[in-house]
């Protein structure tokens, strides 16, 4: 992205006059910043121009709050697909609101944005520390989730009726666009409502955050599928293990799963085009030399090869063709035609991975994300997400966070390491 368009200013609802009840912490100053560029060669032009380089606001507790903890009510909502750690983030927000600030009225909206629309009839849950005890040990989301558009005016009416001061939205790019629509509607109505997002993307494809929760768990769990694929492939003559993983537009999960061990021979991701002819040719050569092969394909890879479904989900996201099933059939057909007997095992662990509880590393990350979301909300910030950048938690405006997707760079270090690990040709096109 062009640096000139980088706008990291965070919207605030007003002046903060309420002293924070937190004790024994280092309060973060409102002028503390983390540089966007960590590399000197990127920063250099800014320093030469004496211009202020792009930088993100540092997250953390503020000494003065906008909201009075004794009177504020807060809401939490989870939307979109499942991702390990959703319950950890819910729990972290509840515990921080209650024990850092003393907030007692916390509503858990049911089934995504549906829960914010009165006529759907989903009464909110009363989220107390007792209600969220040990939910972090469970996969899924105790609040439920949904897709599909809801009217911002109706959602804001519900929030107004319940006296909500801060809404915490945990979800992906769609959820964040919905959150921004709520911010705009609240602004039109002159309502002092803070909306704070915790970005949820198992694919780790949201921009301006170097890490998202659930990604580490996904890679941790995905490795079992590659172990199984490899064991099956090695146990058979001309054995082929084919694994499909998450990754609609970005292949980070597949790429990192390759780096976990070196059993994968072909990694196929959305960012790198491949032709069926080249893949089948190199696969045949691999079988001739080694007698077995493991292929890892991200769900969004090779969409130019599969028949477009033309379908959309309830939220309007395009439904992708199934590249896993396509490759399974294409590989089987190819070797049948050439008279080569193979044994192909196809594994699609996606729903098993999405519904896992978070790994310890992700759980700790979720706890910190939730706490920083609460600190940001209590200090009157709005229309922002909590991000992780250059080893610090930061604030990023929602419009910037959803402005572009993060992708694997086919010429970058990650993809080079993947190619070195698989041994596949750089160009399969
Ligand atoms: P996932 O990564 O799992 O797809 P997501 O948050 O992107 O998560 P969506 O189903 O796309 O999931 O969106 C979640 C919610 O946000 C849905 O209720 C959807 O209608 C709403 N939403 C999506 N885009 C917008 C938008 N532009 N304006 C308002 N609401 C939106
Ligand atoms: Mg999405």
CSV table of C-alpha atoms and ligand atoms in Angstrom, one decimal:
chain,number,residue,atom,x,y,z
A,1,UNK,CA,0.0,0.0,0.0
A,2,UNK,CA,1.1,3.5,-0.7
A,3,UNK,CA,2.5,5.0,2.5
A,4,UNK,CA,0.8,8.3,1.8
A,5,UNK,CA,-2.6,6.7,2.3
A,6,UNK,CA,-1.7,5.2,5.7
A,7,UNK,CA,-4.0,6.7,8.3
A,8,UNK,CA,-3.5,5.4,11.8
A,9,UNK,CA,-5.4,8.1,13.7
A,10,UNK,CA,-7.9,6.5,16.0
A,11,UNK,CA,-11.4,8.0,16.5
A,12,UNK,CA,-12.2,9.1,20.1
A,13,UNK,CA,-15.7,9.7,21.5
A,14,UNK,CA,-14.6,12.5,23.8
A,15,UNK,CA,-12.4,13.8,26.5
A,16,UNK,CA,-11.4,11.4,29.3
A,17,UNK,CA,-12.1,12.6,32.8
A,18,UNK,CA,-12.8,9.5,34.8
A,19,UNK,CA,-9.8,8.2,36.8
A,20,UNK,CA,-9.0,4.6,36.1
A,21,UNK,CA,-9.5,2.3,39.0
A,22,UNK,CA,-6.5,0.2,38.0
A,23,UNK,CA,-3.6,0.2,40.4
A,24,UNK,CA,0.0,-1.0,40.1
A,25,UNK,CA,0.2,-0.8,36.3
A,26,UNK,CA,2.1,1.4,34.0
A,27,UNK,CA,-0.4,3.5,32.2
A,28,UNK,CA,0.2,4.0,28.5
A,29,UNK,CA,0.5,7.6,27.3
A,30,UNK,CA,-1.8,8.7,24.4
A,31,UNK,CA,1.3,9.8,22.4
A,32,UNK,CA,3.1,6.4,22.5
A,33,UNK,CA,3.6,5.0,19.1
A,34,UNK,CA,5.0,1.8,17.4
A,35,UNK,CA,6.7,2.5,14.0
A,36,UNK,CA,5.0,0.9,11.1
A,37,UNK,CA,8.3,0.3,9.3
A,38,UNK,CA,10.8,-1.8,11.1
A,39,UNK,CA,13.4,-1.7,8.3
A,40,UNK,CA,15.8,1.1,8.0
A,41,UNK,CA,15.5,1.2,4.2
A,42,UNK,CA,11.8,1.7,4.5
A,43,UNK,CA,12.1,4.3,7.2
A,44,UNK,CA,14.9,6.2,5.5
A,45,UNK,CA,12.9,8.2,3.1
A,46,UNK,CA,10.7,9.5,6.0
A,47,UNK,CA,13.6,10.5,8.0
A,48,UNK,CA,15.2,12.3,5.1
A,49,UNK,CA,12.0,14.3,4.5
A,50,UNK,CA,11.8,15.1,8.2
A,51,UNK,CA,8.2,13.9,7.9
A,52,UNK,CA,6.7,12.0,10.8
A,53,UNK,CA,6.9,8.3,9.8
A,54,UNK,CA,3.7,6.2,9.9
A,55,UNK,CA,3.1,4.8,13.3
A,56,UNK,CA,0.4,3.0,15.3
A,57,UNK,CA,-1.0,4.0,18.6
A,58,UNK,CA,0.3,1.7,21.5
A,59,UNK,CA,-2.5,-0.3,23.2
A,60,UNK,CA,-2.8,-0.6,27.0
A,61,UNK,CA,-4.5,0.9,30.0
A,62,UNK,CA,-5.0,4.6,30.2
A,63,UNK,CA,-4.9,6.7,33.3
A,64,UNK,CA,-8.2,8.5,32.4
A,65,UNK,CA,-11.3,6.9,31.1
A,66,UNK,CA,-14.2,8.2,29.1
A,67,UNK,CA,-16.7,5.8,30.6
A,68,UNK,CA,-17.7,5.5,34.3
A,69,UNK,CA,-17.3,1.7,35.0
A,70,UNK,CA,-20.0,1.8,37.6
A,71,UNK,CA,-22.7,2.8,35.1
A,72,UNK,CA,-21.6,1.5,31.7
A,73,UNK,CA,-23.1,-1.6,30.1
A,74,UNK,CA,-21.1,-3.5,27.5
A,75,UNK,CA,-21.9,-6.0,24.7
A,76,UNK,CA,-19.9,-8.8,23.0
A,77,UNK,CA,-20.7,-10.5,19.7
A,78,UNK,CA,-19.0,-13.2,17.6
A,79,UNK,CA,-19.7,-13.5,13.9
A,80,UNK,CA,-18.6,-15.5,10.9
A,81,UNK,CA,-16.9,-18.9,10.9
A,82,UNK,CA,-15.4,-20.7,13.9
A,83,UNK,CA,-11.8,-20.1,14.9
A,84,UNK,CA,-9.9,-21.5,17.9
A,85,UNK,CA,-9.8,-19.0,20.7
A,86,UNK,CA,-13.2,-17.3,20.3
A,87,UNK,CA,-14.2,-18.3,23.8
A,88,UNK,CA,-10.8,-17.2,25.2
A,89,UNK,CA,-11.4,-13.7,23.8
A,90,UNK,CA,-14.9,-13.6,25.2
A,91,UNK,CA,-13.7,-14.7,28.6
A,92,UNK,CA,-10.8,-12.2,28.5
A,93,UNK,CA,-13.1,-9.3,27.8
A,94,UNK,CA,-15.5,-10.2,30.6
A,95,UNK,CA,-12.7,-10.7,33.2
A,96,UNK,CA,-11.0,-7.5,32.2
A,97,UNK,CA,-14.2,-5.5,32.3
A,98,UNK,CA,-15.1,-6.9,35.7
A,99,UNK,CA,-11.7,-7.2,37.5
A,100,UNK,CA,-9.7,-4.4,35.9
A,101,UNK,CA,-12.6,-1.9,35.9
A,102,UNK,CA,-15.5,-3.2,38.0
A,103,UNK,CA,-18.0,-3.3,35.1
A,104,UNK,CA,-20.9,-5.5,36.0
A,105,UNK,CA,-23.4,-5.3,33.1
A,106,UNK,CA,-22.0,-7.3,30.2
A,107,UNK,CA,-24.4,-8.7,27.6
A,108,UNK,CA,-23.4,-11.6,25.3
A,109,UNK,CA,-25.3,-11.2,22.0
A,110,UNK,CA,-26.4,-14.5,20.5
A,111,UNK,CA,-25.8,-15.8,17.0
A,112,UNK,CA,-23.7,-12.9,15.6
A,113,UNK,CA,-25.4,-9.7,14.4
A,114,UNK,CA,-28.8,-11.5,14.5
A,115,UNK,CA,-28.6,-11.1,18.3
A,116,UNK,CA,-28.5,-7.4,17.9
A,117,UNK,CA,-31.8,-7.3,16.0
A,118,UNK,CA,-34.8,-7.5,18.4
A,119,UNK,CA,-37.2,-9.3,16.0
A,120,UNK,CA,-34.9,-12.4,15.8
A,121,UNK,CA,-35.8,-13.0,19.4
A,122,UNK,CA,-32.4,-14.1,20.7
A,123,UNK,CA,-32.2,-12.8,24.3
A,124,UNK,CA,-28.6,-11.8,25.3
A,125,UNK,CA,-26.7,-13.8,27.8
A,126,UNK,CA,-25.7,-12.2,31.1
A,127,UNK,CA,-21.9,-12.6,31.0
A,128,UNK,CA,-20.4,-12.8,34.5
A,129,UNK,CA,-17.0,-14.2,35.5
A,130,UNK,CA,-18.9,-17.4,36.7
A,131,UNK,CA,-20.7,-17.7,33.3
A,132,UNK,CA,-17.4,-17.6,31.4
A,133,UNK,CA,-15.4,-19.9,33.8
A,134,UNK,CA,-13.6,-22.5,31.8
A,135,UNK,CA,-15.2,-21.7,28.5
A,136,UNK,CA,-11.6,-21.3,27.2
A,137,UNK,CA,-11.4,-25.1,27.4
A,138,UNK,CA,-14.1,-25.4,24.7
A,139,UNK,CA,-13.9,-25.0,21.0
A,140,UNK,CA,-16.5,-22.9,19.1
A,141,UNK,CA,-18.2,-19.9,20.6
A,142,UNK,CA,-20.6,-20.0,23.6
A,143,UNK,CA,-22.4,-17.0,22.1
A,144,UNK,CA,-23.1,-18.7,18.8
A,145,UNK,CA,-22.4,-17.0,15.4
A,146,UNK,CA,-24.1,-16.3,12.1
A,147,UNK,CA,-23.7,-14.8,8.7
A,148,UNK,CA,-26.0,-12.6,6.7
A,149,UNK,CA,-26.8,-8.9,6.7
A,150,UNK,CA,-28.6,-7.0,9.5
A,151,UNK,CA,-29.9,-3.5,9.4
A,152,UNK,CA,-27.4,-1.2,11.3
A,153,UNK,CA,-30.4,1.0,12.4
A,154,UNK,CA,-32.1,-1.9,14.1
A,155,UNK,CA,-28.8,-3.0,15.7
A,156,UNK,CA,-28.1,0.5,17.0
A,157,UNK,CA,-31.7,0.6,18.4
A,158,UNK,CA,-31.1,-2.5,20.4
A,159,UNK,CA,-27.8,-1.2,21.7
A,160,UNK,CA,-29.4,2.1,22.7
A,161,UNK,CA,-32.3,0.3,24.4
A,162,UNK,CA,-29.8,-1.7,26.5
A,163,UNK,CA,-27.7,1.4,27.3
A,164,UNK,CA,-24.6,-0.2,25.7
A,165,UNK,CA,-21.6,2.1,25.9
A,166,UNK,CA,-19.0,-0.3,24.2
A,167,UNK,CA,-19.7,-3.1,21.8
A,168,UNK,CA,-16.9,-5.6,21.3
A,169,UNK,CA,-17.1,-7.4,17.9
A,170,UNK,CA,-15.0,-10.6,17.4
A,171,UNK,CA,-15.0,-11.6,13.7
A,172,UNK,CA,-13.4,-11.3,10.3
A,173,UNK,CA,-13.5,-8.7,7.6
A,174,UNK,CA,-17.3,-9.0,7.2
A,175,UNK,CA,-17.8,-8.5,10.9
A,176,UNK,CA,-15.5,-5.5,10.9
A,177,UNK,CA,-17.4,-3.9,7.9
A,178,UNK,CA,-20.6,-4.5,10.0
A,179,UNK,CA,-18.9,-2.9,13.0
A,180,UNK,CA,-18.0,0.2,10.9
A,181,UNK,CA,-21.6,0.4,9.7
A,182,UNK,CA,-22.7,0.4,13.4
A,183,UNK,CA,-20.2,3.2,14.2
A,184,UNK,CA,-21.6,5.3,11.3
A,185,UNK,CA,-25.2,4.7,12.3
A,186,UNK,CA,-24.5,5.5,15.9
A,187,UNK,CA,-22.7,8.7,14.7
A,188,UNK,CA,-25.8,9.7,12.7
A,189,UNK,CA,-28.0,9.2,15.8
A,190,UNK,CA,-25.5,11.1,18.0
A,191,UNK,CA,-25.0,8.1,20.2
A,192,UNK,CA,-21.9,7.8,22.3
A,193,UNK,CA,-21.1,4.2,21.4
A,194,UNK,CA,-17.6,2.7,21.2
A,195,UNK,CA,-17.1,-0.2,18.8
A,196,UNK,CA,-13.9,-2.2,19.3
A,197,UNK,CA,-13.0,-5.2,17.1
A,198,UNK,CA,-10.9,-8.2,17.8
A,199,UNK,CA,-9.9,-9.5,14.4
A,200,UNK,CA,-10.7,-13.1,13.8
A,201,UNK,CA,-9.1,-14.8,10.9
A,202,UNK,CA,-7.8,-18.3,11.1
A,203,UNK,CA,-6.1,-17.6,7.7
A,204,UNK,CA,-4.1,-14.7,9.3
A,205,UNK,CA,-5.1,-12.6,6.2
A,206,UNK,CA,-6.1,-9.3,7.8
A,207,UNK,CA,-3.8,-6.4,7.0
A,208,UNK,CA,-2.0,-4.3,9.6
A,209,UNK,CA,-1.7,-7.1,12.2
A,210,UNK,CA,1.2,-9.5,12.0
A,211,UNK,CA,-0.6,-12.2,14.0
A,212,UNK,CA,-4.2,-13.2,14.6
A,213,UNK,CA,-5.6,-15.6,17.2
A,214,UNK,CA,-6.3,-19.2,16.1
A,215,UNK,CA,-3.6,-19.3,13.4
A,216,UNK,CA,-1.0,-21.0,15.6
A,217,UNK,CA,-3.6,-23.6,16.7
A,218,UNK,CA,-4.6,-24.2,13.1
A,219,UNK,CA,-1.0,-25.0,12.1
A,220,UNK,CA,-0.5,-27.1,15.3
A,221,UNK,CA,-3.6,-29.2,14.4
A,222,UNK,CA,-3.0,-29.2,10.6
A,223,UNK,CA,0.2,-31.1,11.1
A,224,UNK,CA,-1.7,-34.2,12.1
A,225,UNK,CA,-3.3,-34.3,8.7
A,226,UNK,CA,0.1,-34.1,7.0
A,227,UNK,CA,1.5,-36.9,9.3
A,228,UNK,CA,-1.5,-39.1,8.4
A,229,UNK,CA,-1.2,-38.3,4.7
A,230,UNK,CA,2.5,-39.1,4.8
A,231,UNK,CA,2.0,-42.4,6.7
A,232,UNK,CA,-0.7,-43.5,4.2
A,233,UNK,CA,1.5,-42.5,1.2
A,234,UNK,CA,4.6,-44.3,2.5
A,235,UNK,CA,2.7,-47.4,3.3
A,236,UNK,CA,1.5,-48.0,-0.2
A,237,UNK,CA,3.2,-48.5,-3.6
A,238,UNK,CA,2.7,-45.2,-5.5
A,239,UNK,CA,1.0,-43.8,-2.4
A,240,UNK,CA,-0.3,-40.2,-2.6
A,241,UNK,CA,-1.5,-38.3,0.4
A,242,UNK,CA,-3.6,-35.3,-0.5
A,243,UNK,CA,-4.6,-32.8,2.2
A,244,UNK,CA,-6.9,-29.7,1.8
A,245,UNK,CA,-6.4,-26.9,4.4
A,246,UNK,CA,-8.0,-23.6,5.1
A,247,UNK,CA,-6.8,-20.5,3.1
A,248,UNK,CA,-9.4,-18.9,0.9
A,249,UNK,CA,-7.3,-16.0,-0.4
A,250,UNK,CA,-4.0,-16.4,1.5
A,251,UNK,CA,-1.9,-19.5,1.9
A,252,UNK,CA,-0.3,-18.9,5.3
A,253,UNK,CA,-1.7,-22.0,7.1
A,254,UNK,CA,-0.5,-24.3,4.3
A,255,UNK,CA,2.9,-22.6,4.0
A,256,UNK,CA,3.5,-22.7,7.8
A,257,UNK,CA,2.3,-26.3,8.0
A,258,UNK,CA,4.9,-27.3,5.4
A,259,UNK,CA,7.6,-25.7,7.6
A,260,UNK,CA,6.5,-27.8,10.6
A,261,UNK,CA,8.0,-30.9,9.0
A,262,UNK,CA,9.5,-31.8,5.6
A,263,UNK,CA,7.0,-34.5,4.6
A,264,UNK,CA,5.1,-32.3,2.1
A,265,UNK,CA,6.3,-32.5,-1.5
A,266,UNK,CA,3.9,-30.1,-3.2
A,267,UNK,CA,2.3,-27.0,-1.5
A,268,UNK,CA,-0.4,-25.2,-3.5
A,269,UNK,CA,-1.7,-21.8,-2.4
A,270,UNK,CA,-4.0,-19.1,-3.8
A,271,UNK,CA,-1.2,-16.7,-4.4
A,272,UNK,CA,0.8,-19.0,-6.8
A,273,UNK,CA,-0.8,-20.2,-10.0
A,274,UNK,CA,-0.2,-23.8,-11.1
A,275,UNK,CA,-1.2,-25.8,-14.1
A,276,UNK,CA,-2.6,-29.3,-13.8
A,277,UNK,CA,-0.3,-30.6,-16.5
A,278,UNK,CA,2.8,-29.4,-14.7
A,279,UNK,CA,1.6,-30.7,-11.4
A,280,UNK,CA,0.8,-34.1,-12.8
A,281,UNK,CA,4.1,-34.3,-14.7
A,282,UNK,CA,6.2,-33.5,-11.6
A,283,UNK,CA,4.0,-35.8,-9.4
A,284,UNK,CA,4.7,-38.7,-11.9
A,285,UNK,CA,8.4,-38.0,-11.7
A,286,UNK,CA,8.3,-37.9,-7.9
A,287,UNK,CA,6.4,-41.3,-7.8
A,288,UNK,CA,9.0,-42.8,-10.2
A,289,UNK,CA,11.9,-41.7,-8.0
A,290,UNK,CA,10.5,-42.0,-4.5
A,291,UNK,CA,7.4,-44.1,-4.7
A,292,UNK,CA,5.2,-41.8,-2.7
A,293,UNK,CA,4.1,-38.1,-2.5
A,294,UNK,CA,2.3,-35.7,-0.2
A,295,UNK,CA,0.3,-32.8,-1.6
A,296,UNK,CA,-1.0,-29.9,0.5
A,297,UNK,CA,-3.6,-27.6,-1.1
A,298,UNK,CA,-5.2,-24.5,0.4
A,299,UNK,CA,-8.9,-24.2,-0.3
A,300,UNK,CA,-8.5,-21.1,-2.5
A,301,UNK,CA,-5.7,-22.4,-4.7
A,302,UNK,CA,-6.3,-23.3,-8.3
A,303,UNK,CA,-9.7,-21.6,-8.6
A,304,UNK,CA,-9.1,-21.1,-12.3
A,305,UNK,CA,-9.1,-24.9,-12.7
A,306,UNK,CA,-12.4,-25.7,-10.9
A,307,UNK,CA,-15.8,-25.0,-12.2
A,308,UNK,CA,-17.1,-21.7,-10.5
A,309,UNK,CA,-20.0,-22.4,-8.2
A,310,UNK,CA,-21.5,-19.0,-8.9
A,311,UNK,CA,-22.9,-19.3,-5.4
A,312,UNK,CA,-22.6,-16.9,-2.4
A,313,UNK,CA,-23.0,-17.5,1.3
A,314,UNK,CA,-25.5,-15.6,3.4
A,315,UNK,CA,-23.0,-12.7,3.9
A,316,UNK,CA,-22.4,-12.4,0.1
A,317,UNK,CA,-19.0,-14.1,0.1
A,318,UNK,CA,-18.3,-16.1,-3.1
A,319,UNK,CA,-18.5,-19.9,-2.5
A,320,UNK,CA,-15.3,-21.4,-3.9
A,321,UNK,CA,-15.1,-24.5,-6.0
A,322,UNK,CA,-13.7,-27.5,-4.2
A,323,UNK,CA,-10.1,-27.8,-5.3
A,324,UNK,CA,-9.4,-30.8,-3.0
A,325,UNK,CA,-12.1,-33.0,-4.6
A,326,UNK,CA,-11.1,-31.7,-8.1
A,327,UNK,CA,-7.4,-32.7,-7.5
A,328,UNK,CA,-8.4,-36.0,-6.0
A,329,UNK,CA,-10.4,-36.9,-9.2
A,330,UNK,CA,-8.0,-35.3,-11.7
A,331,UNK,CA,-5.0,-37.2,-10.2
A,332,UNK,CA,-6.9,-40.5,-10.0
A,333,UNK,CA,-8.1,-40.1,-13.7
A,334,UNK,CA,-4.6,-39.2,-14.9
A,335,UNK,CA,-2.9,-42.3,-13.5
A,336,UNK,CA,-5.8,-44.6,-14.5
A,337,UNK,CA,-5.3,-43.3,-18.1
A,338,UNK,CA,-1.6,-43.9,-18.0
A,339,UNK,CA,-2.1,-47.4,-16.5
A,340,UNK,CA,-0.2,-46.6,-13.3
A,341,UNK,CA,-1.7,-48.1,-10.2
A,342,UNK,CA,-1.7,-45.6,-7.3
A,343,UNK,CA,-3.2,-45.4,-3.8
A,344,UNK,CA,-4.6,-41.9,-3.1
A,345,UNK,CA,-5.9,-40.9,0.3
A,346,UNK,CA,-7.7,-37.6,0.6
A,347,UNK,CA,-7.9,-35.8,3.9
A,348,UNK,CA,-10.0,-32.6,4.6
A,349,UNK,CA,-9.6,-31.7,8.3
A,350,UNK,CA,-10.9,-28.1,8.1
A,351,UNK,CA,-13.9,-28.4,10.4
A,352,UNK,CA,-12.0,-30.4,12.9
A,353,UNK,CA,-9.3,-27.7,13.1
A,354,UNK,CA,-11.7,-24.7,13.2
A,355,UNK,CA,-13.6,-26.1,16.2
A,356,UNK,CA,-10.6,-27.0,18.4
A,357,UNK,CA,-9.9,-25.2,21.6
A,358,UNK,CA,-7.0,-22.7,21.4
A,359,UNK,CA,-3.4,-23.9,21.9
A,360,UNK,CA,-1.7,-22.5,25.0
A,361,UNK,CA,0.2,-20.0,22.9
A,362,UNK,CA,-3.1,-18.8,21.3
A,363,UNK,CA,-4.9,-18.8,24.6
A,364,UNK,CA,-2.4,-16.4,26.1
A,365,UNK,CA,-2.5,-14.2,23.0
A,366,UNK,CA,-6.3,-14.2,23.2
A,367,UNK,CA,-6.2,-13.1,26.8
A,368,UNK,CA,-4.0,-10.1,25.9
A,369,UNK,CA,-6.1,-9.2,22.9
A,370,UNK,CA,-9.2,-9.2,25.0
A,371,UNK,CA,-7.6,-7.1,27.7
A,372,UNK,CA,-6.3,-4.5,25.2
A,373,UNK,CA,-9.7,-4.3,23.6
A,374,UNK,CA,-11.2,-3.4,27.0
A,375,UNK,CA,-8.6,-0.8,27.7
A,376,UNK,CA,-9.2,0.8,24.3
A,377,UNK,CA,-13.0,0.8,24.8
A,378,UNK,CA,-12.9,2.2,28.3
A,379,UNK,CA,-10.7,5.1,27.1
A,380,UNK,CA,-13.4,6.1,24.6
A,381,UNK,CA,-11.8,4.8,21.4
A,382,UNK,CA,-14.0,3.5,18.6
A,383,UNK,CA,-14.0,2.2,15.0
A,384,UNK,CA,-10.7,0.3,15.7
A,385,UNK,CA,-9.2,-3.2,16.1
A,386,UNK,CA,-6.6,-4.4,18.4
A,387,UNK,CA,-3.5,-5.4,16.4
A,388,UNK,CA,-0.1,-6.9,17.0
A,389,UNK,CA,2.7,-5.1,15.3
A,390,UNK,CA,6.5,-5.3,15.8
A,391,UNK,CA,6.0,-7.2,19.1
A,392,UNK,CA,3.5,-4.8,20.6
A,393,UNK,CA,-0.2,-4.6,20.8
A,394,UNK,CA,-1.5,-1.6,18.9
A,395,UNK,CA,-4.7,0.2,17.7
A,396,UNK,CA,-5.6,0.2,14.0
A,397,UNK,CA,-8.7,2.0,12.5
A,398,UNK,CA,-11.2,-0.5,11.1
A,399,UNK,CA,-11.3,1.1,7.6
A,400,UNK,CA,-7.5,0.5,7.3
A,401,UNK,CA,-7.7,-3.1,8.7
A,402,UNK,CA,-10.2,-4.1,6.0
A,403,UNK,CA,-8.6,-2.1,3.2
A,404,UNK,CA,-6.5,-4.9,1.8
A,405,UNK,CA,-5.9,-8.6,2.5
A,406,UNK,CA,-2.5,-9.9,3.7
A,407,UNK,CA,-1.0,-12.4,1.2
A,408,UNK,CA,2.0,-14.7,0.9
A,409,UNK,CA,4.6,-12.9,-1.3
A,410,UNK,CA,5.6,-15.5,-4.0
A,411,UNK,CA,9.0,-13.7,-4.1
A,412,UNK,CA,9.4,-13.4,-0.4
A,413,UNK,CA,11.4,-15.4,2.2
A,414,UNK,CA,8.4,-17.5,3.5
A,415,UNK,CA,7.6,-18.9,0.1
A,416,UNK,CA,11.3,-19.5,-0.7
A,417,UNK,CA,11.6,-21.5,2.5
A,418,UNK,CA,8.5,-23.5,1.6
A,419,UNK,CA,10.0,-24.3,-1.8
A,420,UNK,CA,13.2,-25.4,-0.2
A,421,UNK,CA,11.3,-27.7,2.1
A,422,UNK,CA,9.0,-29.3,-0.5
A,423,UNK,CA,11.6,-29.4,-3.3
A,424,UNK,CA,8.8,-28.5,-5.7
A,425,UNK,CA,9.6,-26.4,-8.8
A,426,UNK,CA,9.3,-22.6,-8.2
A,427,UNK,CA,7.2,-22.5,-11.4
A,428,UNK,CA,4.4,-25.1,-11.7
A,429,UNK,CA,2.7,-23.0,-14.4
B,1,LIG,P1,-15.1,-15.2,8.2
B,1,LIG,O1,-13.7,-14.8,8.1
B,1,LIG,O2,-15.4,-16.4,9.0
B,1,LIG,O3,-15.8,-15.2,6.9
B,1,LIG,P2,-16.5,-12.7,8.6
B,1,LIG,O4,-16.6,-11.8,9.8
B,1,LIG,O5,-15.8,-12.1,7.4
B,1,LIG,O6,-15.8,-14.0,9.1
B,1,LIG,P3,-19.1,-12.8,7.3
B,1,LIG,O7,-20.1,-13.8,7.3
B,1,LIG,O8,-18.5,-12.3,6.0
B,1,LIG,O9,-17.9,-13.3,8.2
B,1,LIG,O10,-19.6,-11.5,8.0
B,1,LIG,C1,-20.1,-11.5,9.4
B,1,LIG,C2,-21.2,-10.6,9.6
B,1,LIG,O11,-20.9,-9.3,9.1
B,1,LIG,C3,-22.5,-11.0,8.8
B,1,LIG,O12,-23.6,-10.9,9.6
B,1,LIG,C4,-22.5,-10.0,7.6
B,1,LIG,O13,-23.8,-9.8,7.1
B,1,LIG,C5,-21.9,-8.8,8.2
B,1,LIG,N1,-21.3,-8.0,7.2
B,1,LIG,C6,-20.4,-8.4,6.2
B,1,LIG,N2,-20.1,-7.4,5.4
B,1,LIG,C7,-20.7,-6.3,5.8
B,1,LIG,C8,-20.9,-4.9,5.3
B,1,LIG,N3,-20.2,-4.5,4.3
B,1,LIG,N4,-21.7,-4.1,6.0
B,1,LIG,C9,-22.4,-4.5,7.1
B,1,LIG,N5,-22.3,-5.8,7.5
B,1,LIG,C10,-21.5,-6.7,6.9
B,2,LIG,MG1,-14.6,-13.0,5.9
